[in-house]
Each structure stands twice: as C-alpha cells, then as structure tokens.
CSV table of C-alpha atoms in Angstrom, one decimal:
chain,number,residue,atom,x,y,z
A,65,MET,CA,43.8,-35.3,-47.5
A,66,LYS,CA,42.6,-34.5,-43.9
A,67,VAL,CA,41.9,-30.9,-42.6
A,68,GLU,CA,41.3,-30.4,-38.8
A,69,ALA,CA,39.4,-27.4,-37.4
A,70,GLY,CA,39.0,-27.3,-33.6
A,71,SER,CA,37.6,-30.7,-32.6
A,72,PHE,CA,36.3,-31.5,-36.1
A,73,SER,CA,38.2,-33.2,-38.9
A,74,ILE,CA,37.1,-33.2,-42.5
A,75,SER,CA,38.3,-35.5,-45.2
A,76,LEU,CA,38.5,-33.8,-48.6
A,77,PRO,CA,38.4,-35.6,-51.9
A,78,SER,CA,41.6,-35.8,-53.9
A,79,THR,CA,40.2,-34.9,-57.4
A,80,PRO,CA,40.4,-31.2,-58.4
A,81,LEU,CA,36.7,-31.0,-59.4
A,82,GLN,CA,35.6,-32.6,-56.1
A,83,ALA,CA,38.0,-30.4,-54.1
A,84,ARG,CA,36.6,-27.3,-55.7
A,85,SER,CA,33.0,-28.4,-55.0
A,86,SER,CA,33.8,-29.1,-51.4
A,87,ARG,CA,35.5,-25.8,-50.9
A,88,VAL,CA,32.4,-24.0,-52.2
A,89,THR,CA,30.2,-26.0,-49.8
A,90,CYS,CA,32.5,-25.0,-46.9
A,91,VAL,CA,32.4,-21.4,-47.9
A,92,VAL,CA,28.6,-21.4,-48.1
A,93,ALA,CA,28.3,-23.1,-44.7
A,94,ALA,CA,30.7,-20.7,-43.1
A,95,THR,CA,28.8,-17.7,-44.5
A,96,LEU,CA,25.4,-19.0,-43.2
A,97,ALA,CA,26.9,-19.6,-39.8
A,98,PHE,CA,28.3,-16.1,-39.7
A,99,LEU,CA,25.0,-14.5,-40.7
A,100,LEU,CA,23.2,-16.6,-38.1
A,101,GLY,CA,25.6,-15.4,-35.4
A,102,VAL,CA,25.1,-11.7,-36.5
A,103,ALA,CA,21.3,-12.1,-36.3
A,104,VAL,CA,21.5,-13.6,-32.8
A,105,GLY,CA,24.0,-11.0,-31.7
A,106,MET,CA,21.7,-8.1,-32.9
A,107,THR,CA,18.4,-9.5,-31.7
A,108,LEU,CA,19.4,-10.4,-28.1
A,109,PRO,CA,20.5,-6.8,-27.1
A,110,ILE,CA,17.3,-5.4,-28.6
A,111,VAL,CA,15.2,-7.8,-26.5
A,112,LEU,CA,17.1,-7.0,-23.4
A,113,VAL,CA,16.9,-3.3,-24.0
A,114,HIS,CA,13.1,-3.4,-24.3
A,115,SER,CA,12.7,-5.6,-21.2
A,116,PRO,CA,10.7,-3.8,-18.4
A,117,LEU,CA,13.4,-4.9,-15.9
A,118,SER,CA,16.2,-3.3,-17.9
A,119,SER,CA,14.4,-0.1,-18.9
A,120,SER,CA,16.7,2.9,-18.6
A,121,PHE,CA,13.7,4.9,-17.5
A,122,GLN,CA,13.2,2.6,-14.6
A,123,VAL,CA,16.9,3.0,-13.6
A,124,ASP,CA,16.6,6.8,-13.8
A,125,PHE,CA,13.3,6.6,-11.9
A,126,ASP,CA,14.9,4.7,-9.0
A,127,ARG,CA,17.9,7.0,-9.0
A,128,GLN,CA,15.7,10.0,-8.7
A,129,GLU,CA,13.8,8.4,-5.8
A,130,ALA,CA,17.0,7.4,-4.0
A,131,ALA,CA,18.5,10.9,-4.5
A,132,ARG,CA,15.3,12.5,-3.3
A,133,ASP,CA,15.5,10.6,0.0
A,134,THR,CA,19.1,11.9,0.5
A,135,GLY,CA,18.2,15.5,-0.2
A,136,SER,CA,19.4,15.7,-3.8
A,137,PHE,CA,17.5,15.2,-7.1
A,138,VAL,CA,19.0,13.4,-10.1
A,139,GLN,CA,17.6,14.8,-13.3
A,140,PRO,CA,18.6,12.6,-16.3
A,141,MET,CA,16.1,14.4,-18.6
A,142,LYS,CA,14.7,17.9,-18.7
A,143,GLU,CA,11.8,18.3,-16.3
A,144,PRO,CA,9.0,20.7,-17.0
A,145,GLU,CA,8.7,23.5,-14.5
A,146,GLY,CA,6.5,22.9,-11.5
A,147,VAL,CA,6.0,19.1,-11.8
A,148,GLN,CA,8.7,17.7,-9.5
A,149,SER,CA,6.1,15.9,-7.5
A,150,LEU,CA,5.0,14.1,-10.6
A,151,ILE,CA,8.5,12.8,-11.6
A,152,ALA,CA,9.5,11.1,-8.4
A,153,PRO,CA,6.7,9.4,-6.5
A,154,GLU,CA,6.8,9.0,-2.8
A,155,HIS,CA,6.3,5.2,-2.7
A,156,THR,CA,6.8,2.2,-4.8
A,157,TRP,CA,5.6,-1.2,-3.5
A,158,SER,CA,7.5,-4.4,-3.7
A,159,PRO,CA,6.0,-7.8,-2.8
A,160,TYR,CA,9.4,-9.3,-3.4
A,161,ILE,CA,10.9,-7.3,-0.6
A,162,ALA,CA,7.8,-7.9,1.5
A,163,SER,CA,8.1,-11.7,1.2
A,164,LYS,CA,11.8,-11.6,1.9
A,165,LEU,CA,11.3,-9.6,5.1
A,166,GLY,CA,8.3,-11.7,6.1
A,167,ILE,CA,6.0,-8.7,6.1
A,168,GLY,CA,2.3,-9.6,6.5
A,169,ASN,CA,-0.7,-8.9,8.7
A,170,ASP,CA,-0.4,-8.5,12.4
A,171,SER,CA,-2.2,-10.8,14.8
A,172,SER,CA,-5.4,-8.7,14.5
A,173,GLY,CA,-5.5,-9.0,10.8
A,174,ILE,CA,-5.2,-5.2,10.4
A,175,PRO,CA,-3.1,-4.2,7.4
A,176,SER,CA,-0.3,-1.8,7.9
A,177,LEU,CA,1.8,0.4,5.5
A,178,ARG,CA,5.2,-0.7,4.2
A,179,THR,CA,7.4,1.2,1.7
A,180,SER,CA,10.2,0.0,-0.6
A,181,ASN,CA,12.3,1.5,-3.4
A,182,ASP,CA,13.2,-1.8,-4.9
A,183,VAL,CA,10.4,-2.4,-7.3
A,184,SER,CA,12.8,-2.2,-10.3
A,185,ALA,CA,14.3,-5.5,-9.1
A,186,VAL,CA,11.0,-7.3,-9.1
A,187,ASP,CA,9.6,-9.6,-11.8
A,188,GLN,CA,7.0,-7.2,-13.2
A,189,ASN,CA,5.1,-9.9,-15.0
A,190,ALA,CA,4.7,-11.8,-11.8
A,191,LEU,CA,3.4,-8.7,-10.0
A,192,ARG,CA,0.8,-8.0,-12.7
A,193,SER,CA,-0.6,-11.4,-12.5
A,194,GLU,CA,-0.6,-11.7,-8.7
A,195,TRP,CA,-3.6,-9.5,-8.0
A,196,LYS,CA,-5.8,-11.7,-10.2
A,197,ARG,CA,-5.5,-14.5,-7.7
A,198,MET,CA,-7.9,-12.9,-5.3
A,199,PRO,CA,-10.6,-13.7,-4.6
A,200,SER,CA,-10.7,-17.4,-5.3
A,201,GLU,CA,-12.4,-18.9,-8.4
A,202,ASN,CA,-15.4,-20.1,-6.3
A,203,ASP,CA,-16.2,-16.6,-5.0
A,204,PHE,CA,-18.3,-15.5,-8.0
A,205,PRO,CA,-21.3,-16.9,-9.8
A,206,ASN,CA,-21.0,-18.1,-13.4
A,207,GLY,CA,-23.5,-18.9,-16.2
A,208,GLU,CA,-26.8,-17.0,-15.9
A,209,GLU,CA,-25.9,-15.7,-12.5
A,210,ALA,CA,-23.1,-13.7,-14.1
A,211,ALA,CA,-25.7,-11.2,-15.2
A,212,ALA,CA,-25.9,-10.0,-11.6
A,213,LEU,CA,-22.4,-8.5,-12.0
A,214,LEU,CA,-24.0,-5.4,-13.4
A,215,ILE,CA,-27.5,-4.0,-12.6
A,216,GLU,CA,-29.4,-1.2,-14.4
A,217,GLY,CA,-26.6,-1.1,-17.0
A,218,VAL,CA,-24.0,0.9,-15.1
A,219,TYR,CA,-23.9,-0.2,-11.5
A,220,TRP,CA,-21.9,-3.0,-10.0
A,221,GLY,CA,-24.3,-5.8,-8.8
A,222,ASP,CA,-24.7,-7.4,-5.5
A,223,SER,CA,-22.5,-10.3,-6.5
A,224,VAL,CA,-19.6,-7.8,-6.8
A,225,GLU,CA,-20.5,-5.6,-3.9
A,226,GLU,CA,-20.7,-8.5,-1.5
A,227,LYS,CA,-17.1,-9.6,-2.3
A,228,LEU,CA,-15.6,-6.1,-1.9
A,229,PRO,CA,-13.1,-5.9,1.0
A,230,PRO,CA,-14.6,-3.8,3.8
A,231,GLY,CA,-11.7,-1.3,4.1
A,232,PHE,CA,-11.3,0.9,7.2
A,233,SER,CA,-14.4,1.2,9.3
A,234,ASP,CA,-15.7,4.3,11.1
A,235,SER,CA,-14.8,2.6,14.4
A,236,GLU,CA,-11.2,2.0,13.3
A,237,VAL,CA,-10.9,5.7,12.3
A,238,ASP,CA,-12.2,6.8,15.7
A,239,GLU,CA,-9.9,4.4,17.5
A,240,TRP,CA,-6.9,5.6,15.6
A,241,ARG,CA,-7.7,9.2,16.4
A,242,LYS,CA,-8.0,8.5,20.1
A,243,PHE,CA,-4.8,6.4,20.0
A,244,THR,CA,-2.7,9.1,18.5
A,245,ARG,CA,-3.7,11.4,21.4
A,246,GLN,CA,-3.2,9.0,24.2
A,247,HIS,CA,0.2,7.4,23.5
A,248,ALA,CA,3.8,8.8,23.6
A,249,VAL,CA,6.2,8.6,20.7
A,250,VAL,CA,9.4,6.8,21.6
A,251,ARG,CA,11.3,6.7,18.2
A,252,LEU,CA,11.4,8.4,14.8
A,253,GLU,CA,12.9,6.6,11.8
A,254,GLU,CA,13.4,7.7,8.2
A,255,GLY,CA,10.9,6.4,5.7
A,256,CYS,CA,7.4,6.9,4.5
A,257,GLY,CA,8.3,8.8,1.4
A,258,ARG,CA,9.7,12.3,1.3
A,259,MET,CA,12.8,13.3,3.1
A,260,GLN,CA,11.2,15.0,6.1
A,261,ASN,CA,8.5,12.4,6.7
A,262,ARG,CA,9.2,10.0,9.5
A,263,LEU,CA,8.0,6.6,10.6
A,264,VAL,CA,6.8,7.2,14.1
A,265,ILE,CA,6.9,4.4,16.7
A,266,PHE,CA,4.6,4.7,19.7
A,267,GLU,CA,5.3,3.3,23.2
A,268,ASN,CA,3.4,0.1,22.5
A,269,GLY,CA,5.1,-0.6,19.2
A,270,THR,CA,2.4,0.8,16.9
A,271,LYS,CA,3.7,2.5,13.9
A,272,SER,CA,2.5,5.6,12.0
A,273,CYS,CA,3.6,7.4,8.8
A,274,CYS,CA,4.0,11.0,9.9
A,275,ARG,CA,3.7,13.6,7.2
A,276,TYR,CA,5.6,16.9,7.9
A,277,ARG,CA,5.6,19.8,5.5
A,278,GLN,CA,6.8,23.4,5.7
A,279,ASN,CA,3.6,24.8,4.1
A,280,TYR,CA,0.1,24.2,5.2
A,281,ASP,CA,-1.3,23.3,1.8
A,282,GLN,CA,-0.2,19.7,1.7
A,283,ILE,CA,-1.2,19.0,5.3
A,284,GLN,CA,-4.6,20.5,4.5
A,285,GLY,CA,-4.7,18.4,1.3
A,286,GLU,CA,-4.0,15.2,3.1
A,287,ILE,CA,-6.5,15.6,6.0
A,288,PHE,CA,-9.3,17.1,4.0
A,289,SER,CA,-9.0,14.5,1.3
A,290,PHE,CA,-9.3,11.9,4.0
A,291,TYR,CA,-12.5,13.6,5.3
A,292,LEU,CA,-13.9,13.7,1.8
A,293,SER,CA,-13.3,10.0,1.3
A,294,ARG,CA,-15.4,9.4,4.4
A,295,LEU,CA,-18.2,11.7,3.1
A,296,LEU,CA,-18.2,9.6,-0.1
A,297,GLY,CA,-18.3,6.3,1.8
A,298,LEU,CA,-14.9,5.3,0.4
A,299,THR,CA,-13.0,3.2,3.0
A,300,ASN,CA,-9.8,2.8,1.1
A,301,VAL,CA,-7.9,5.7,2.7
A,302,PRO,CA,-6.0,4.6,5.8
A,303,PRO,CA,-7.1,6.2,9.1
A,304,SER,CA,-5.5,9.6,9.6
A,305,ALA,CA,-5.4,12.2,12.4
A,306,LEU,CA,-3.7,15.5,13.0
A,307,GLY,CA,-1.1,16.2,15.7
A,308,VAL,CA,1.1,19.1,16.7
A,309,VAL,CA,4.9,18.8,17.2
A,310,LYS,CA,5.9,20.0,20.6
A,311,ALA,CA,9.3,18.8,21.8
A,312,ALA,CA,8.5,19.7,25.5
A,313,ASP,CA,5.1,18.0,25.4
A,314,TRP,CA,4.7,14.6,27.1
A,315,GLN,CA,3.9,12.9,23.7
A,316,TRP,CA,7.2,14.1,22.0
A,317,SER,CA,9.6,14.6,24.9
A,318,ASN,CA,11.3,11.2,24.3
A,319,VAL,CA,12.3,12.1,20.8
A,320,GLY,CA,13.5,15.7,21.2
A,321,SER,CA,16.9,15.1,19.7
A,322,GLN,CA,15.4,13.1,16.8
A,323,LEU,CA,13.0,16.0,16.1
A,324,ALA,CA,16.0,18.3,15.8
A,325,LEU,CA,17.8,15.9,13.5
A,326,ALA,CA,14.7,15.7,11.3
A,327,GLN,CA,14.7,19.6,11.3
A,328,TRP,CA,11.1,19.7,12.3
A,329,THR,CA,9.9,23.1,13.4
A,330,GLU,CA,8.2,23.5,16.8
A,331,GLU,CA,4.4,23.6,16.9
A,332,ARG,CA,3.8,22.5,13.3
A,333,PRO,CA,0.8,20.4,12.5
A,334,VAL,CA,1.5,16.9,11.1
A,335,VAL,CA,-0.7,14.1,9.8
A,336,LEU,CA,-0.4,10.8,11.5
A,337,THR,CA,-1.5,7.9,9.2
A,338,ARG,CA,-1.8,4.4,10.4
A,339,PHE,CA,1.1,2.2,9.1
A,340,ILE,CA,-0.2,-0.5,6.8
A,341,GLU,CA,1.6,-3.8,6.3
A,342,GLY,CA,1.1,-6.5,3.7
A,343,LEU,CA,0.9,-4.2,0.7
A,344,VAL,CA,2.0,-5.0,-2.8
A,345,PRO,CA,2.0,-2.8,-6.0
A,346,ALA,CA,-1.3,-2.1,-7.7
A,347,PHE,CA,-1.4,-2.0,-11.5
A,348,ILE,CA,-3.7,0.1,-13.7
A,349,PRO,CA,-6.4,-2.1,-15.3
A,350,ALA,CA,-5.8,-3.0,-19.0
A,351,SER,CA,-9.0,-1.2,-20.0
A,352,LEU,CA,-7.6,2.1,-18.6
A,353,ARG,CA,-4.1,1.8,-20.0
A,354,GLU,CA,-4.8,2.1,-23.7
A,355,ALA,CA,-5.1,5.5,-25.5
A,356,LYS,CA,-8.8,4.9,-25.9
A,357,ARG,CA,-9.2,4.0,-22.3
A,358,ARG,CA,-12.7,2.8,-21.3
A,359,LEU,CA,-14.2,1.1,-18.3
A,360,HIS,CA,-17.8,0.8,-19.7
A,361,PRO,CA,-20.3,-2.1,-19.4
A,362,VAL,CA,-19.1,-3.4,-22.7
A,363,ASN,CA,-15.6,-3.6,-21.4
A,364,VAL,CA,-16.7,-5.4,-18.2
A,365,GLU,CA,-18.7,-8.1,-20.0
A,366,GLY,CA,-16.7,-11.2,-20.7
A,367,GLN,CA,-13.9,-10.4,-18.2
A,368,ASP,CA,-12.8,-12.8,-15.5
A,369,PRO,CA,-15.3,-12.3,-12.6
A,370,ARG,CA,-12.4,-12.5,-10.2
A,371,ASP,CA,-11.2,-9.1,-11.6
A,372,MET,CA,-14.5,-7.4,-10.7
A,373,THR,CA,-13.6,-6.5,-7.1
A,374,GLU,CA,-10.5,-4.7,-8.4
A,375,LEU,CA,-12.4,-2.9,-11.1
A,376,ALA,CA,-15.1,-1.8,-8.7
A,377,GLN,CA,-12.5,-0.2,-6.5
A,378,TRP,CA,-10.9,1.5,-9.5
A,379,SER,CA,-14.2,3.1,-10.4
A,380,ASP,CA,-14.2,4.7,-6.9
A,381,LEU,CA,-10.6,5.7,-7.3
A,382,VAL,CA,-11.1,7.5,-10.5
A,383,ILE,CA,-14.0,9.5,-9.0
A,384,PHE,CA,-12.0,10.3,-5.8
A,385,ASP,CA,-8.9,11.4,-7.7
A,386,TYR,CA,-11.0,13.5,-10.1
A,387,LEU,CA,-12.7,15.3,-7.2
A,388,THR,CA,-9.5,16.0,-5.4
A,389,ALA,CA,-7.4,16.6,-8.6
A,390,ASN,CA,-4.8,14.3,-7.2
A,391,LEU,CA,-1.6,14.6,-9.3
A,392,ASP,CA,0.4,11.9,-7.7
A,393,ARG,CA,-1.4,8.8,-8.7
A,394,VAL,CA,-2.6,7.8,-12.2
A,395,VAL,CA,-2.2,11.3,-13.6
A,396,ASN,CA,1.5,10.8,-12.8
A,397,ASN,CA,1.6,7.7,-15.1
A,398,LEU,CA,-0.3,9.5,-17.8
A,399,TYR,CA,2.0,12.6,-17.7
A,400,ASN,CA,5.2,10.5,-17.9
A,401,MET,CA,4.0,8.6,-21.0
A,402,GLN,CA,5.6,11.4,-23.0
A,403,TRP,CA,9.0,10.0,-21.9
A,404,ASN,CA,8.1,6.4,-21.4
A,405,PRO,CA,5.3,5.0,-23.6
A,406,LYS,CA,5.1,1.9,-21.3
A,407,MET,CA,4.5,4.0,-18.2
A,408,MET,CA,0.9,2.8,-17.9
A,409,GLU,CA,2.1,-0.7,-17.4
A,410,ALA,CA,4.2,0.4,-14.4
A,411,PRO,CA,2.7,0.2,-10.8
A,412,ALA,CA,0.3,3.1,-10.1
A,413,HIS,CA,1.9,5.8,-7.9
A,414,ASN,CA,0.7,6.0,-4.3
A,415,LEU,CA,-1.6,3.1,-4.7
A,416,ALA,CA,-1.1,-0.4,-3.2
A,417,ARG,CA,-3.1,-3.5,-2.8
A,418,HIS,CA,-3.5,-5.3,0.5
A,419,GLN,CA,-2.3,-8.8,-0.3
A,420,LYS,CA,-4.6,-10.7,1.9
A,421,SER,CA,-7.9,-8.8,1.5
A,422,GLY,CA,-7.5,-7.4,-2.0
A,423,LEU,CA,-8.3,-3.9,-0.7
A,424,LEU,CA,-6.8,-1.0,-2.8
A,425,VAL,CA,-5.2,1.4,-0.4
A,426,PHE,CA,-5.3,5.1,-1.6
A,427,LEU,CA,-2.0,6.5,-0.2
A,428,ASP,CA,-0.5,10.0,0.1
A,429,ASN,CA,-3.3,12.3,-1.0
A,430,GLU,CA,-1.5,15.5,-0.1
A,431,SER,CA,-1.8,17.1,-3.6
A,432,GLY,CA,-5.6,16.9,-3.3
A,433,LEU,CA,-8.0,19.9,-3.1
A,434,LEU,CA,-5.4,22.6,-2.9
A,435,HIS,CA,-2.1,22.0,-4.7
A,436,GLY,CA,-3.8,20.0,-7.4
A,437,TYR,CA,-6.4,22.6,-7.9
A,438,ARG,CA,-3.8,25.3,-8.6
A,439,LEU,CA,-2.4,23.2,-11.5
A,440,LEU,CA,-5.8,22.4,-13.1
A,441,ASP,CA,-5.0,24.5,-16.2
A,442,LYS,CA,-2.1,22.3,-16.9
A,443,TYR,CA,-3.4,18.9,-16.0
A,444,GLU,CA,-7.2,19.0,-16.3
A,445,THR,CA,-6.9,17.1,-19.6
A,446,PHE,CA,-5.5,14.1,-17.8
A,447,HIS,CA,-8.1,14.3,-15.0
A,448,SER,CA,-11.0,14.6,-17.4
A,449,SER,CA,-9.8,11.8,-19.7
A,450,LEU,CA,-9.9,9.4,-16.8
A,451,LEU,CA,-13.4,10.4,-15.6
A,452,LYS,CA,-14.8,10.2,-19.1
A,453,ALA,CA,-13.3,6.7,-19.5
A,454,VAL,CA,-15.5,5.3,-16.6
A,455,CYS,CA,-19.1,4.3,-17.1
A,456,VAL,CA,-19.5,1.7,-14.4
A,457,PHE,CA,-20.0,2.8,-10.8
A,458,ARG,CA,-20.8,1.7,-7.3
A,459,ARG,CA,-24.3,2.7,-6.5
A,460,SER,CA,-23.4,3.9,-3.0
A,461,THR,CA,-20.7,6.2,-4.4
A,462,ALA,CA,-23.0,7.6,-7.1
A,463,GLU,CA,-25.7,8.3,-4.5
A,464,ARG,CA,-23.3,10.1,-2.2
A,465,VAL,CA,-22.2,12.3,-5.1
A,466,ARG,CA,-25.9,13.1,-6.0
A,467,GLN,CA,-26.6,14.1,-2.4
A,468,LEU,CA,-23.6,16.4,-2.2
A,469,VAL,CA,-24.6,18.0,-5.5
A,470,LEU,CA,-28.2,18.5,-4.4
A,471,ARG,CA,-27.4,19.9,-1.0
A,472,ARG,CA,-24.3,21.9,-2.0
A,473,ASP,CA,-23.0,21.5,1.6
A,474,VAL,CA,-19.7,19.7,1.1
A,475,GLY,CA,-17.8,22.7,2.3
A,476,ASP,CA,-19.8,23.0,5.5
A,477,ARG,CA,-19.6,19.3,6.2
A,478,LEU,CA,-15.8,19.2,5.7
A,479,ARG,CA,-15.3,22.2,8.0
A,480,LYS,CA,-17.6,20.6,10.7
A,481,MET,CA,-15.6,17.4,10.5
A,482,PHE,CA,-12.4,19.4,11.1
A,483,ARG,CA,-13.9,21.2,14.1
A,484,ARG,CA,-15.4,18.0,15.5
A,485,TYR,CA,-12.4,15.7,15.1
A,486,GLU,CA,-9.6,18.2,15.7
A,487,PRO,CA,-10.8,20.8,18.2
A,488,ASP,CA,-7.3,21.4,19.5
A,489,LEU,CA,-5.9,22.1,16.0
A,490,GLN,CA,-8.1,25.0,15.1
A,491,ASP,CA,-5.3,27.5,15.9
A,492,TYR,CA,-2.6,25.5,14.1
A,493,LEU,CA,-4.1,24.7,10.7
A,494,PRO,CA,-6.5,26.8,8.6
A,495,PRO,CA,-9.8,25.2,7.3
A,496,ILE,CA,-10.2,24.3,3.7
A,497,PRO,CA,-10.3,27.6,1.6
A,498,ASP,CA,-13.5,28.9,0.0
A,499,LYS,CA,-11.9,28.7,-3.4
A,500,SER,CA,-11.2,25.0,-3.0
A,501,ILE,CA,-14.9,24.4,-2.0
A,502,LYS,CA,-16.1,26.2,-5.1
A,503,ILE,CA,-13.9,24.1,-7.3
A,504,LEU,CA,-14.9,20.9,-5.5
A,505,ASN,CA,-18.6,21.7,-6.0
A,506,GLU,CA,-18.0,22.2,-9.7
A,507,ARG,CA,-16.2,18.8,-9.9
A,508,LEU,CA,-19.0,17.1,-8.0
A,509,GLN,CA,-21.4,18.3,-10.7
A,510,ASN,CA,-19.1,17.0,-13.4
A,511,VAL,CA,-19.0,13.6,-11.8
A,512,HIS,CA,-22.8,13.7,-11.5
A,513,LYS,CA,-23.2,14.6,-15.1
A,514,GLN,CA,-20.9,11.7,-16.2
A,515,ILE,CA,-23.0,9.2,-14.2
A,516,ALA,CA,-26.2,10.6,-15.7
A,517,LYS,CA,-24.8,10.4,-19.2
A,518,CYS,CA,-23.8,6.7,-18.6
A,519,GLU,CA,-27.2,5.9,-17.3
A,520,LYS,CA,-28.8,7.4,-20.4
A,521,TRP,CA,-26.4,5.4,-22.7
A,522,TYR,CA,-26.6,2.0,-21.0
A,523,ARG,CA,-29.6,1.7,-18.6
A,524,ASN,CA,-32.0,0.4,-21.3
A,525,SER,CA,-29.4,-1.3,-23.5
C-alpha cells in the first residue's frame, strides 16, 4: 500500500500490527513538527519586536521629530507637563545618510554641522562600534606604559591628553565672529532643528545654523553656555556669534522674502553657529548607561586604550552639562528611560562625533544656565547622578573649575566677554541674570567638591 503526501511517498506495511505501529509513528512525527512550527512562529516575532530597529518607541520618536518640523506635535503617550523639549530632540545624527550623500570634511579639514532625522533606519550596532575605530591601535602605549593613562589616581595622563582632538581654537572662534559680521546672507533653508531655525548660506557658500527664538532665554542660554565653555577651556562647542535680523540691512537684504516666510520678527537677536560636517551619532559610554553608572579609575582600568579619548571628553561633557543644567542631552535619555528602558543605548541627544578627528561636538546648548535652572527642582536628581558617577577628570578642566570657585568671578567674566565680543548687541539682548550667576557659582562649588572627594578616594590608592 502506498500513500503520497506532497512530493513524498510512504510505503506502509500490509499487516495490521505493523500498520498500527506506523500510524502511531506518523502521528508522533506530525505532532513534533507542529510543535516546532509553533515555537518558531512565536519566537521570531518576539525577537523582531525587541530589535532596536523595530522599536515602537523609535517609530514614535521619529514621528514626533517629523511632526515638530512641520509645526505639529504627535503625542503617542502622555507627556508630563513642561518637558516638551525633552521628548523630541532637535537633532539625530546618521552616518548612513552622511555616507550616502558623500558628506565629509571640506578642503580645509574643518568639520561642519549636518543634521538628519533618519537615524531609525541605521544599523544601531554598527554605529555603536564605529567610534571605537578611532584612533588607531598604534596610537596608545601598552604594557607598563599603560599606567600613564591615569596620573595621581583621578586625572587623565599625558598619553591620553596628547591624543585628544584639538577642537575649535580661539583663533577659529575669532575668525568666525568676524566672518559673520562681514558677509551677506544670500539664502535661508529649513533645517538645524526646531521649526523656526534656519540654515543660513553666506555669499561665499559658507553655512551656519541660525538659532531664532521668540524669547530671550534660549538665545542667552546658547551664547552664554558657549562663553562658559571657553572659560573652562572646553573646545567642543562650535564657534558661535550673535547677530541681529534687519531685513533692510545690507547683510539680510537679499533674503527679505525668506525672512517673512520664516516668520522672523525684525530686530531680533539670533545665534549664528558654524555649520559642522562629517558628524555621526555619539553614544553614551557603557559605564554610564547602567543603573549604577560609574566612570571611576576602577572602571577605566582594563578598558581598550583606544576608548580613552572618548571617555576623557565625556568627563568634560558631564561637568559642562551639570554646570549649565543642560536638559537636552544625556538627561533627556535618563528621563525617557521611564518609557523606554533601552533609552541609554540610543544616541545621546544634541551630541555628535566628528568622524575624522574623533572630537565630541556639544550641540544646541540653549537650555543651559536659564531654562534648565528654572527646572532644577524637577531634574536635579538626573544632573547630580551623572556628576557623582564621574571620578576621572582632565586636569586642565579641574584647574579651571578651582580657579572660578576661588575667585568667584564667573559672572563678571561672562558679562565682560559679552561686552567685548558683542558690543553692538548690548541693546538687543540682556546680560546673564544675577540669579543664574548665583546658581552657577553653587554648581561650580559642587563640581569642585566632587573632584576633591575623588582625589581623597583614589590619589593614594
């Protein structure tokens, strides 16, 4: 007797006992096949659902960003009052898009800013591993020389400091400030984050991200955060300068209709930041992602020396964001963990890495010093947890903090910088408020105390 099933044919025995036995065997085999199919069918969707690339949160995240740029705001989940700026960041950074468009450094080797909202379509694992490729394996010592990675227990050693990317020099900052006052604007394009921001193209083709706001707080926050970065010796913030929108003025007369389309008000101060190309997403270091986040000497020991230039810049970033109470960077990731436990694995908001040099670029600091200070009661837990997690510092940054604490003149110095660098803007933008200076001095003392505490713990260990 022959039974055919699909492309298979099975010959069954003719005796009743043998037939019964064969039927039992067939039933068992069919049952096992069915159970295997069910297992595969259930496991595959679960794997796909938990994949970073198919995360529903990321879809909602991208929908919110896209809606924000068109003037609406998609809200798939209830958003706590007063934290809209935390839910939808201004920038995400995609090396995939950059490579497809051929974005890189210009002929001078100067990095320029590039934005993209397509990070959800990028292979996240590839992005996380990409930054580890810089610098090359031969750039750092090994063996006994590796001890020079840290000195006096809590400071990055010379072998790390020498490999840090130089960032934006004082001369570049001066040149940018002069440039923005001497060249006419010929075109405005949408981009650079929020809806009313514009990508400004000057007459020689140079680009700038121009920040426009209806209130002064965020313009003050952006420019005074930039000044503070220079006082601290941090060269990671792109060169920025103030300007005033005047449609009839020679600098803006070519784009009068575009100013009207952007709904920019006449004689409003704006911040012109140099456009940086060749940027890719920057990820939060593994040691700062966990619930018990720590960047202490014991966490640095044994790590790949190639990672040290990134970690050294992160130690500066944590201090800078704590001092300014920046809400729109790592605190944003921490806050959103209540909805997405894997948020710390996503790219850090408003932070990018220059692909060629390895420089971390601290972008969009408008929440610093004013807006962020008003929300300290709500978000100080996040700021403090990051500061307390760090016990390895750059000596130059620690020394700048010490000097500012001893002299208590950070307010005077910030205001002098404003008067010196922007003499024509004194009637358009108020100086940094006294209340902000008071809070900044308190936070400088907190950073100083954290450094002293770490020195006590680790200097003689």
